[in-house]
Short mmCIF file of C-alpha atoms and ligand atoms in Angstrom, two decimals:
data_model
loop_
_atom_site.label_atom_id
_atom_site.label_comp_id
_atom_site.label_asym_id
_atom_site.label_seq_id
_atom_site.Cartn_x
_atom_site.Cartn_y
_atom_site.Cartn_z
CA UNK A 1 -27.74 9.96 19.84
CA UNK A 2 -26.28 11.09 16.54
CA UNK A 3 -24.88 8.51 14.21
CA UNK A 4 -23.78 8.66 10.64
CA UNK A 5 -26.74 6.57 9.48
CA UNK A 6 -28.06 9.27 7.17
CA UNK A 7 -24.73 10.74 6.16
CA UNK A 8 -22.67 10.12 3.03
CA UNK A 9 -19.69 7.95 3.92
CA UNK A 10 -16.62 8.40 1.75
CA UNK A 11 -14.61 5.51 3.10
CA UNK A 12 -13.19 2.46 1.32
CA UNK A 13 -15.34 -0.64 1.77
CA UNK A 14 -14.04 -1.76 5.15
CA UNK A 15 -15.84 -5.08 4.75
CA UNK A 16 -13.83 -5.89 1.61
CA UNK A 17 -10.26 -7.16 1.24
CA UNK A 18 -9.38 -4.26 -1.08
CA UNK A 19 -9.42 -1.90 1.93
CA UNK A 20 -6.45 -3.75 3.44
CA UNK A 21 -4.06 -4.12 0.50
CA UNK A 22 -1.70 -1.43 1.82
CA UNK A 23 -2.09 -2.30 5.49
CA UNK A 24 -4.68 -1.66 8.20
CA UNK A 25 -6.27 1.80 7.73
CA UNK A 26 -5.77 2.82 11.37
CA UNK A 27 -6.42 6.50 10.61
CA UNK A 28 -9.94 5.60 9.40
CA UNK A 29 -10.60 3.45 12.43
CA UNK A 30 -9.37 6.30 14.68
CA UNK A 31 -11.82 8.61 12.92
CA UNK A 32 -14.70 6.14 13.31
CA UNK A 33 -13.86 5.61 17.00
CA UNK A 34 -13.93 9.37 17.57
CA UNK A 35 -17.54 9.59 16.37
CA UNK A 36 -20.31 9.34 18.97
CA UNK A 37 -22.33 6.14 19.30
CA UNK A 38 -21.80 3.47 16.70
CA UNK A 39 -20.81 3.99 13.08
CA UNK A 40 -23.13 2.69 10.36
CA UNK A 41 -21.36 1.58 7.22
CA UNK A 42 -23.56 0.99 4.14
CA UNK A 43 -22.74 -2.23 2.28
CA UNK A 44 -24.38 -3.08 -1.02
CA UNK A 45 -25.60 -6.50 -2.06
CA UNK A 46 -27.71 -9.26 -0.57
CA UNK A 47 -25.36 -10.12 2.26
CA UNK A 48 -26.76 -7.76 4.85
CA UNK A 49 -30.36 -7.73 5.99
CA UNK A 50 -30.46 -3.98 6.53
CA UNK A 51 -28.09 -2.65 3.83
CA UNK A 52 -25.14 -2.02 6.09
CA UNK A 53 -23.00 -2.99 9.05
CA UNK A 54 -22.25 -1.37 12.42
CA UNK A 55 -18.50 -0.84 12.66
CA UNK A 56 -17.22 -1.43 16.22
CA UNK A 57 -13.82 0.04 17.08
CA UNK A 58 -13.87 0.50 20.87
CA UNK A 59 -12.68 -2.11 23.34
CA UNK A 60 -15.71 -1.71 25.59
CA UNK A 61 -18.27 -2.02 22.75
CA UNK A 62 -16.58 -5.12 21.35
CA UNK A 63 -16.33 -6.70 24.80
CA UNK A 64 -20.06 -6.11 25.26
CA UNK A 65 -21.01 -7.69 21.92
CA UNK A 66 -18.46 -10.53 21.84
CA UNK A 67 -19.21 -11.36 25.47
CA UNK A 68 -22.98 -11.72 25.04
CA UNK A 69 -23.74 -14.82 23.03
CA UNK A 70 -27.48 -14.50 23.66
CA UNK A 71 -28.04 -11.05 22.19
CA UNK A 72 -25.38 -11.38 19.47
CA UNK A 73 -25.09 -14.65 17.60
CA UNK A 74 -22.75 -16.39 15.16
CA UNK A 75 -25.25 -18.69 13.42
CA UNK A 76 -26.25 -16.08 10.85
CA UNK A 77 -22.70 -15.57 9.60
CA UNK A 78 -19.30 -14.52 10.89
CA UNK A 79 -17.52 -12.84 8.01
CA UNK A 80 -18.15 -11.01 4.79
CA UNK A 81 -18.60 -12.28 2.09
CA UNK A 82 -20.02 -15.36 3.84
CA UNK A 83 -22.95 -13.76 5.66
CA UNK A 84 -25.82 -16.23 5.41
CA UNK A 85 -27.66 -18.52 7.83
CA UNK A 86 -24.97 -21.02 8.72
CA UNK A 87 -27.43 -23.84 9.26
CA UNK A 88 -28.28 -23.61 5.54
CA UNK A 89 -24.64 -24.25 4.66
CA UNK A 90 -22.04 -26.85 5.50
CA UNK A 91 -20.60 -24.30 7.98
CA UNK A 92 -23.42 -24.95 10.45
CA UNK A 93 -21.38 -27.77 11.95
CA UNK A 94 -18.40 -25.53 12.66
CA UNK A 95 -17.83 -24.61 16.33
CA UNK A 96 -17.29 -20.95 15.50
CA UNK A 97 -20.73 -20.72 13.84
CA UNK A 98 -22.56 -22.31 16.78
CA UNK A 99 -24.45 -20.57 19.55
CA UNK A 100 -25.77 -21.40 23.02
CA UNK A 101 -25.89 -24.93 24.40
CA UNK A 102 -24.67 -26.58 21.21
CA UNK A 103 -21.58 -24.37 21.15
CA UNK A 104 -20.85 -25.12 24.83
CA UNK A 105 -21.20 -28.89 24.28
CA UNK A 106 -18.84 -29.03 21.29
CA UNK A 107 -16.32 -26.54 22.73
CA UNK A 108 -16.06 -28.63 25.92
CA UNK A 109 -14.67 -31.55 23.91
CA UNK A 110 -11.67 -29.69 22.45
CA UNK A 111 -11.17 -27.45 25.49
CA UNK A 112 -9.93 -30.63 27.19
CA UNK A 113 -7.09 -30.85 24.71
CA UNK A 114 -5.99 -27.27 25.46
CA UNK A 115 -5.94 -27.63 29.25
CA UNK A 116 -2.90 -26.27 31.14
CA UNK A 117 -1.42 -29.74 31.72
CA UNK A 118 -1.59 -30.59 28.02
CA UNK A 119 -0.11 -27.24 26.90
CA UNK A 120 2.69 -27.31 29.51
CA UNK A 121 3.86 -30.53 27.87
CA UNK A 122 4.15 -28.81 24.46
CA UNK A 123 7.14 -26.63 25.37
CA UNK A 124 10.01 -29.11 24.69
CA UNK A 125 8.78 -30.30 21.30
CA UNK A 126 7.81 -26.79 20.14
CA UNK A 127 11.39 -25.75 21.01
CA UNK A 128 12.65 -28.67 18.90
CA UNK A 129 10.50 -27.57 15.93
CA UNK A 130 11.72 -23.97 16.27
CA UNK A 131 15.36 -25.09 16.56
CA UNK A 132 15.08 -27.28 13.46
CA UNK A 133 13.44 -24.45 11.51
CA UNK A 134 16.16 -21.99 12.54
CA UNK A 135 18.88 -24.54 11.66
CA UNK A 136 17.39 -24.68 8.16
CA UNK A 137 17.17 -20.88 8.04
CA UNK A 138 20.80 -20.18 8.97
CA UNK A 139 22.02 -22.94 6.64
CA UNK A 140 20.40 -21.20 3.64
CA UNK A 141 22.83 -19.19 1.55
CA UNK A 142 21.50 -16.13 -0.24
CA UNK A 143 18.00 -14.61 -0.25
CA UNK A 144 14.98 -16.63 0.85
CA UNK A 145 11.31 -16.06 1.60
CA UNK A 146 10.77 -15.86 5.40
CA UNK A 147 7.08 -16.78 5.01
CA UNK A 148 7.40 -20.43 3.93
CA UNK A 149 10.82 -20.82 5.60
CA UNK A 150 9.77 -19.75 9.11
CA UNK A 151 6.36 -18.02 9.42
CA UNK A 152 4.42 -20.91 7.85
CA UNK A 153 6.87 -23.70 8.73
CA UNK A 154 6.59 -23.37 12.52
CA UNK A 155 2.77 -23.24 12.97
CA UNK A 156 2.10 -25.88 10.32
CA UNK A 157 4.54 -28.29 11.99
CA UNK A 158 3.13 -27.44 15.43
CA UNK A 159 -0.48 -27.98 14.33
CA UNK A 160 0.28 -31.25 12.59
CA UNK A 161 1.87 -32.41 15.86
CA UNK A 162 -0.98 -31.08 18.04
CA UNK A 163 -3.48 -32.96 15.88
CA UNK A 164 -1.30 -36.06 15.91
CA UNK A 165 -0.93 -36.29 12.11
CA UNK A 166 1.73 -38.88 11.15
CA UNK A 167 4.95 -37.38 9.75
CA UNK A 168 4.38 -38.67 6.21
CA UNK A 169 0.99 -36.90 5.98
CA UNK A 170 2.20 -33.52 7.24
CA UNK A 171 2.87 -32.01 3.76
CA UNK A 172 -0.77 -32.84 2.89
CA UNK A 173 -2.00 -31.01 6.00
CA UNK A 174 0.14 -27.98 5.19
CA UNK A 175 -1.26 -27.83 1.63
CA UNK A 176 -4.88 -28.21 2.78
CA UNK A 177 -4.40 -25.42 5.35
CA UNK A 178 -3.16 -23.05 2.64
CA UNK A 179 -5.93 -24.10 0.20
CA UNK A 180 -8.60 -23.53 2.86
CA UNK A 181 -7.42 -20.01 3.49
CA UNK A 182 -7.20 -19.23 -0.26
CA UNK A 183 -10.75 -20.54 -0.73
CA UNK A 184 -12.20 -17.99 1.71
CA UNK A 185 -10.88 -15.13 -0.38
CA UNK A 186 -13.58 -15.23 -3.10
CA UNK A 187 -15.82 -12.33 -4.03
CA UNK A 188 -19.33 -13.80 -4.01
CA UNK A 189 -20.88 -15.79 -1.20
CA UNK A 190 -21.73 -18.83 -3.26
CA UNK A 191 -18.26 -19.08 -4.87
CA UNK A 192 -16.72 -19.06 -1.45
CA UNK A 193 -19.05 -21.83 -0.32
CA UNK A 194 -18.32 -23.93 -3.44
CA UNK A 195 -14.54 -23.51 -3.08
CA UNK A 196 -14.58 -24.30 0.59
CA UNK A 197 -16.81 -27.34 0.12
CA UNK A 198 -14.28 -28.84 -2.34
CA UNK A 199 -11.29 -28.40 0.01
CA UNK A 200 -13.27 -29.48 3.08
CA UNK A 201 -14.29 -32.69 1.35
CA UNK A 202 -10.66 -33.58 0.66
CA UNK A 203 -9.70 -32.92 4.28
CA UNK A 204 -12.73 -34.69 5.74
CA UNK A 205 -12.10 -37.84 3.63
CA UNK A 206 -8.59 -37.99 5.06
CA UNK A 207 -9.68 -37.39 8.66
CA UNK A 208 -12.57 -39.87 8.55
CA UNK A 209 -10.88 -42.70 6.67
CA UNK A 210 -7.26 -42.36 7.82
CA UNK A 211 -6.68 -40.21 10.89
CA UNK A 212 -9.62 -41.13 13.15
CA UNK A 213 -9.24 -44.91 12.59
CA UNK A 214 -5.51 -44.53 13.33
CA UNK A 215 -6.30 -42.74 16.63
CA UNK A 216 -8.71 -45.51 17.63
CA UNK A 217 -6.00 -48.07 17.09
CA UNK A 218 -3.13 -46.00 18.53
CA UNK A 219 -4.50 -43.30 20.85
CA UNK A 220 -2.00 -40.55 21.67
CA UNK A 221 -1.61 -37.30 23.60
CA UNK A 222 -3.06 -35.31 20.71
CA UNK A 223 -6.18 -33.43 19.61
CA UNK A 224 -7.32 -35.96 17.04
CA UNK A 225 -7.40 -38.61 19.78
CA UNK A 226 -9.38 -36.23 22.04
CA UNK A 227 -11.90 -35.53 19.24
CA UNK A 228 -12.16 -39.19 18.14
CA UNK A 229 -12.84 -40.25 21.74
CA UNK A 230 -15.44 -37.46 22.04
CA UNK A 231 -17.15 -38.79 18.91
CA UNK A 232 -17.01 -42.41 20.08
CA UNK A 233 -18.52 -41.35 23.43
CA UNK A 234 -21.43 -39.68 21.61
CA UNK A 235 -20.45 -36.15 22.70
CA UNK A 236 -20.13 -34.82 19.15
CA UNK A 237 -21.52 -35.96 15.78
CA UNK A 238 -19.25 -37.11 12.97
CA UNK A 239 -19.65 -33.79 11.14
CA UNK A 240 -18.85 -31.82 14.28
CA UNK A 241 -15.77 -34.00 14.83
CA UNK A 242 -14.57 -33.44 11.23
CA UNK A 243 -15.07 -29.68 11.53
CA UNK A 244 -13.13 -29.60 14.81
CA UNK A 245 -10.10 -30.99 12.97
CA UNK A 246 -10.52 -28.34 10.28
CA UNK A 247 -10.97 -25.53 12.81
CA UNK A 248 -7.78 -26.35 14.71
CA UNK A 249 -5.87 -26.35 11.43
CA UNK A 250 -7.31 -23.10 10.16
CA UNK A 251 -7.60 -21.11 13.36
CA UNK A 252 -4.11 -22.06 14.45
CA UNK A 253 -2.23 -21.69 11.19
CA UNK A 254 -2.96 -18.42 9.42
CA UNK A 255 -3.07 -16.36 12.62
CA UNK A 256 0.25 -17.58 14.04
CA UNK A 257 1.82 -17.42 10.58
CA UNK A 258 0.74 -13.77 10.37
CA UNK A 259 2.21 -12.98 13.80
CA UNK A 260 5.58 -14.52 12.96
CA UNK A 261 5.74 -12.98 9.48
CA UNK A 262 4.52 -9.52 10.35
CA UNK A 263 6.70 -9.19 13.47
CA UNK A 264 9.81 -9.86 11.37
CA UNK A 265 8.62 -7.47 8.64
CA UNK A 266 8.08 -4.73 11.25
CA UNK A 267 11.57 -5.24 12.69
CA UNK A 268 13.22 -5.18 9.28
CA UNK A 269 11.43 -2.08 8.05
CA UNK A 270 11.81 -0.11 11.28
CA UNK A 271 15.21 -0.22 13.07
CA UNK A 272 13.62 1.32 16.16
CA UNK A 273 11.18 -1.60 16.47
CA UNK A 274 14.07 -4.02 16.02
CA UNK A 275 16.20 -2.24 18.65
CA UNK A 276 13.32 -2.18 21.15
CA UNK A 277 12.53 -5.85 20.53
CA UNK A 278 16.03 -7.20 21.29
CA UNK A 279 16.44 -4.82 24.25
CA UNK A 280 13.08 -5.74 25.82
CA UNK A 281 13.68 -9.45 25.26
CA UNK A 282 16.80 -9.09 27.31
CA UNK A 283 15.20 -6.96 30.03
CA UNK A 284 11.66 -8.28 30.47
CA UNK A 285 11.61 -11.56 28.55
CA UNK A 286 9.63 -12.91 25.64
CA UNK A 287 6.14 -12.80 27.24
CA UNK A 288 5.63 -9.04 27.16
CA UNK A 289 7.40 -8.66 23.80
CA UNK A 290 5.16 -11.21 22.11
CA UNK A 291 2.01 -9.80 23.72
CA UNK A 292 2.91 -6.38 22.32
CA UNK A 293 3.46 -7.79 18.83
CA UNK A 294 0.10 -9.57 19.10
CA UNK A 295 -1.61 -6.31 20.09
CA UNK A 296 0.18 -4.19 17.52
CA UNK A 297 -0.35 -6.66 14.65
CA UNK A 298 -3.80 -8.00 15.63
CA UNK A 299 -3.75 -10.99 13.26
CA UNK A 300 -7.58 -11.24 13.17
CA UNK A 301 -8.99 -8.04 11.67
CA UNK A 302 -12.65 -8.63 12.47
CA UNK A 303 -15.51 -11.00 13.10
CA UNK A 304 -19.21 -10.22 12.64
CA UNK A 305 -22.09 -10.93 15.02
CA UNK A 306 -25.80 -10.59 14.22
CA UNK A 307 -28.30 -9.15 16.72
CA UNK A 308 -30.77 -11.85 17.77
CA UNK A 309 -33.09 -9.30 19.38
CA UNK A 310 -33.76 -5.58 19.26
CA UNK A 311 -31.25 -4.00 21.64
CA UNK A 312 -28.83 -1.13 22.26
CA UNK A 313 -25.03 -0.75 22.19
CA UNK A 314 -23.16 2.48 23.00
CA UNK A 315 -26.51 4.28 23.15
CA UNK A 316 -27.35 3.18 19.61
CA UNK A 317 -30.56 1.30 18.89
CA UNK A 318 -29.79 -2.01 17.15
CA UNK A 319 -32.49 -3.80 15.15
CA UNK A 320 -32.93 -7.57 15.23
CA UNK A 321 -30.89 -8.86 12.25
CA UNK A 322 -28.39 -5.98 12.26
CA UNK A 323 -24.79 -6.96 11.68
CA UNK A 324 -22.06 -5.73 14.02
CA UNK A 325 -18.47 -5.99 12.77
CA UNK A 326 -16.07 -6.26 15.72
CA UNK A 327 -12.77 -4.79 14.55
CA UNK A 328 -10.30 -6.32 17.01
CA UNK A 329 -7.52 -4.55 15.12
CA UNK A 330 -9.09 -1.16 15.92
CA UNK A 331 -9.89 -2.00 19.55
CA UNK A 332 -6.23 -2.89 20.08
CA UNK A 333 -5.40 0.75 19.25
CA UNK A 334 -8.12 2.24 21.49
CA UNK A 335 -6.61 5.10 23.52
CA UNK A 336 -9.13 4.41 26.30
CA UNK A 337 -7.40 1.07 26.83
CA UNK A 338 -3.78 1.63 25.76
CA UNK A 339 -1.46 4.56 26.40
CA UNK A 340 -0.08 5.92 23.14
CA UNK A 341 -1.67 3.00 21.26
CA UNK A 342 0.06 3.48 17.89
CA UNK A 343 3.52 3.16 19.46
CA UNK A 344 5.16 -0.25 19.59
CA UNK A 345 6.25 -0.58 23.21
CA UNK A 346 7.41 -4.07 24.21
CA UNK A 347 7.82 -2.97 27.86
CA UNK A 348 4.10 -2.13 27.93
CA UNK A 349 2.24 -4.05 30.60
CA UNK A 350 -1.39 -3.08 29.99
CA UNK A 351 -4.21 -5.63 29.97
CA UNK A 352 -7.18 -5.39 27.66
CA UNK A 353 -5.95 -6.67 24.30
CA UNK A 354 -8.65 -8.23 22.13
CA UNK A 355 -6.23 -10.16 19.92
CA UNK A 356 -7.82 -13.47 20.99
CA UNK A 357 -11.37 -12.17 21.40
CA UNK A 358 -13.38 -12.21 24.63
CA UNK A 359 -16.49 -14.17 25.45
CA UNK A 360 -17.91 -17.60 24.72
CA UNK A 361 -15.87 -17.99 21.50
CA UNK A 362 -12.55 -16.66 22.89
CA UNK A 363 -9.55 -18.35 21.38
CA UNK A 364 -8.72 -21.78 22.76
CA UNK A 365 -5.25 -21.80 21.21
CA UNK A 366 -3.92 -18.54 22.69
CA UNK A 367 -1.38 -20.23 25.03
CA UNK A 368 -0.09 -22.41 22.19
CA UNK A 369 0.17 -19.45 19.81
CA UNK A 370 2.04 -17.35 22.40
CA UNK A 371 4.38 -20.20 23.23
CA UNK A 372 5.45 -20.69 19.60
CA UNK A 373 6.25 -17.04 19.02
CA UNK A 374 7.96 -16.63 22.42
CA UNK A 375 10.21 -19.63 21.78
CA UNK A 376 11.03 -18.30 18.31
CA UNK A 377 12.17 -14.92 19.72
CA UNK A 378 14.07 -16.57 22.58
CA UNK A 379 15.96 -18.87 20.22
CA UNK A 380 16.72 -16.08 17.73
CA UNK A 381 18.10 -13.92 20.54
CA UNK A 382 20.15 -16.78 21.98
CA UNK A 383 21.68 -17.61 18.58
CA UNK A 384 22.08 -13.95 17.64
CA UNK A 385 20.20 -14.53 14.37
CA UNK A 386 19.79 -11.29 12.44
CA UNK A 387 18.23 -10.80 9.00
CA UNK A 388 17.95 -8.05 6.44
CA UNK A 389 15.28 -7.34 3.86
CA UNK A 390 16.28 -8.64 0.42
CA UNK A 391 13.33 -7.38 -1.68
CA UNK A 392 9.81 -6.02 -1.47
CA UNK A 393 7.56 -7.84 1.06
CA UNK A 394 3.96 -8.54 -0.01
CA UNK A 395 0.74 -8.57 1.95
CA UNK A 396 -1.99 -11.17 1.50
CA UNK A 397 -5.46 -10.22 0.26
CA UNK A 398 -7.97 -10.48 3.08
CA UNK A 399 -10.51 -8.52 5.10
CA UNK A 400 -10.26 -11.10 7.85
CA UNK A 401 -6.60 -11.86 8.54
CA UNK A 402 -3.85 -9.22 8.52
CA UNK A 403 -2.18 -11.67 6.17
CA UNK A 404 1.40 -11.68 4.92
CA UNK A 405 2.28 -13.38 1.62
CA UNK A 406 6.02 -12.90 1.09
CA UNK A 407 9.05 -11.47 2.95
CA UNK A 408 12.33 -11.75 1.00
CA UNK A 409 15.21 -11.78 3.51
CA UNK A 410 18.86 -12.67 3.88
CA UNK A 411 20.53 -14.03 7.01
CA UNK A 412 23.33 -11.68 8.07
CA UNK A 413 24.40 -13.28 11.35
CA UNK A 414 23.64 -16.16 13.67
CA UNK A 415 24.52 -19.76 14.29
C1 LIG B 1 -1.75 -15.54 17.11
C2 LIG B 1 -2.54 -16.57 16.91
C3 LIG B 1 -4.03 -16.58 17.10
C4 LIG B 1 -4.93 -15.54 17.10
C5 LIG B 1 -4.64 -14.07 16.91
C6 LIG B 1 -6.25 -16.12 17.30
C7 LIG B 1 -7.41 -15.37 17.39
C8 LIG B 1 -8.67 -15.91 17.58
C9 LIG B 1 -9.88 -15.13 17.65
C10 LIG B 1 -9.97 -13.61 17.52
C11 LIG B 1 -10.91 -16.00 17.84
C12 LIG B 1 -12.40 -15.63 17.97
C13 LIG B 1 -12.64 -15.11 19.33
C14 LIG B 1 -13.98 -14.49 19.57
O1 LIG B 1 -14.88 -14.59 18.69
O2 LIG B 1 -14.17 -13.94 20.66
C15 LIG B 1 -10.34 -17.32 17.91
C16 LIG B 1 -11.07 -18.48 18.11
C17 LIG B 1 -10.50 -19.75 18.11
N1 LIG B 1 -9.16 -20.07 18.04
FE1 LIG B 1 -7.63 -18.76 17.86
N2 LIG B 1 -6.12 -17.47 17.42
C18 LIG B 1 -4.79 -17.81 17.31
C19 LIG B 1 -4.24 -19.06 17.37
C20 LIG B 1 -4.93 -20.21 17.58
C21 LIG B 1 -4.35 -21.53 17.69
C22 LIG B 1 -2.85 -21.83 17.62
C23 LIG B 1 -5.38 -22.41 17.82
C24 LIG B 1 -5.35 -23.91 17.94
C25 LIG B 1 -4.32 -24.67 17.74
C26 LIG B 1 -6.61 -21.64 17.85
C27 LIG B 1 -7.87 -22.17 18.02
C28 LIG B 1 -9.03 -21.43 18.09
C29 LIG B 1 -10.35 -22.02 18.20
C30 LIG B 1 -10.66 -23.52 18.28
C31 LIG B 1 -11.28 -20.98 18.22
C32 LIG B 1 -12.81 -21.07 18.27
C33 LIG B 1 -13.36 -21.03 19.64
C34 LIG B 1 -14.89 -21.04 19.67
O3 LIG B 1 -15.54 -20.76 18.66
O4 LIG B 1 -15.42 -21.37 20.74
N3 LIG B 1 -6.31 -20.32 17.70
N4 LIG B 1 -8.96 -17.25 17.76
#
């Protein structure tokens, strides 16, 4: 099997945020996908054991790796620049960094809180949050930034409510969520760890001394109650319980925020996308429309796995310790899985999207994320809310999330 292992690679550093400043380089991923076997990408520095990373762009290769938690593990790092044995860092107690039986035990505790009965009950209050946010939006005169006004406002309010954070503490939770994301954007592994440790400590103090005692005294239908009861029953340690709070905040905020922000940006920059969106909402409803935005945007760019054993993927020999970067964003444009994958088609009804991953770590919040964005589109359509761009939108700086920083808009119609 030929690979590019010994070839010169004149590509931007796909493992670095600088490769994503102007958007996702889909042409490069298309090129990589068209090459036989797997594509070896050299990365300098101490963060890879073998001086590079395998870049995975095909749906079937990513499904194989993401779906096999025995051959491909998370405990040796999930993301550049944070590749290091997780058990040597504070991140070892984070669900996403766990493998095997420990992962299954901790995941079981929060999976309870995302069961169908629990999520079905979310619909009315999510609609209330969306309605309130849109009331504020249409009441604003003149230009405004859609990111804090809508894209960040809805998921941060939803997450605070899912966790059961009291109203007066919600601004604190919103700030911590933003600080946590900013802290992951450092250049060197140790800086990232130091920055994260500082923000985590602030969050953990609040959860341990305020939120968990409150949930013991006044249990509710919320995730913090579920986690506190799991801790009190001895199912998770205190550290695991604290990290579960953090994970729900982080995993649920930046991703949904990106979906809401980027979908509006796409509609405002491309009248054809806007036309198709309103037409499809009317004809097939919000489910398919939102699924297509999730595929097309792919909020999570990639996660890394490390081979725990010597093995093979796509005919390529993989050494123990090799890193495999699963580019969900590229798989979601794989022509083997999607017809005409670079076209936004909200009538599309094709399964196989990897937006929420696949395998033991697949996203627990997918139904909640979908519900928020669906309700937002439904309410905007019902109230005939239309916007126009009022300045230059700005992307975030990340190799992990297809992040959006600013979208200046003006409301042109709607009640
Ligand atoms: C559009 C929004 C979202 C996207 C694109 C997204 C995407 C993802 C992805 C790609 C993973 C890793 C999957 C894998 O490795 O196979 C993940 C894991 C996870 N997500 Fe989401 N997510 C979203 C929203 C949410 C929300 C709203 C929550 C909770 C409120 C959430 C909670 C989680 C948790 C707890 C995990 C870790 C599961 C584990 O390690 O076992 N996510 N998500």
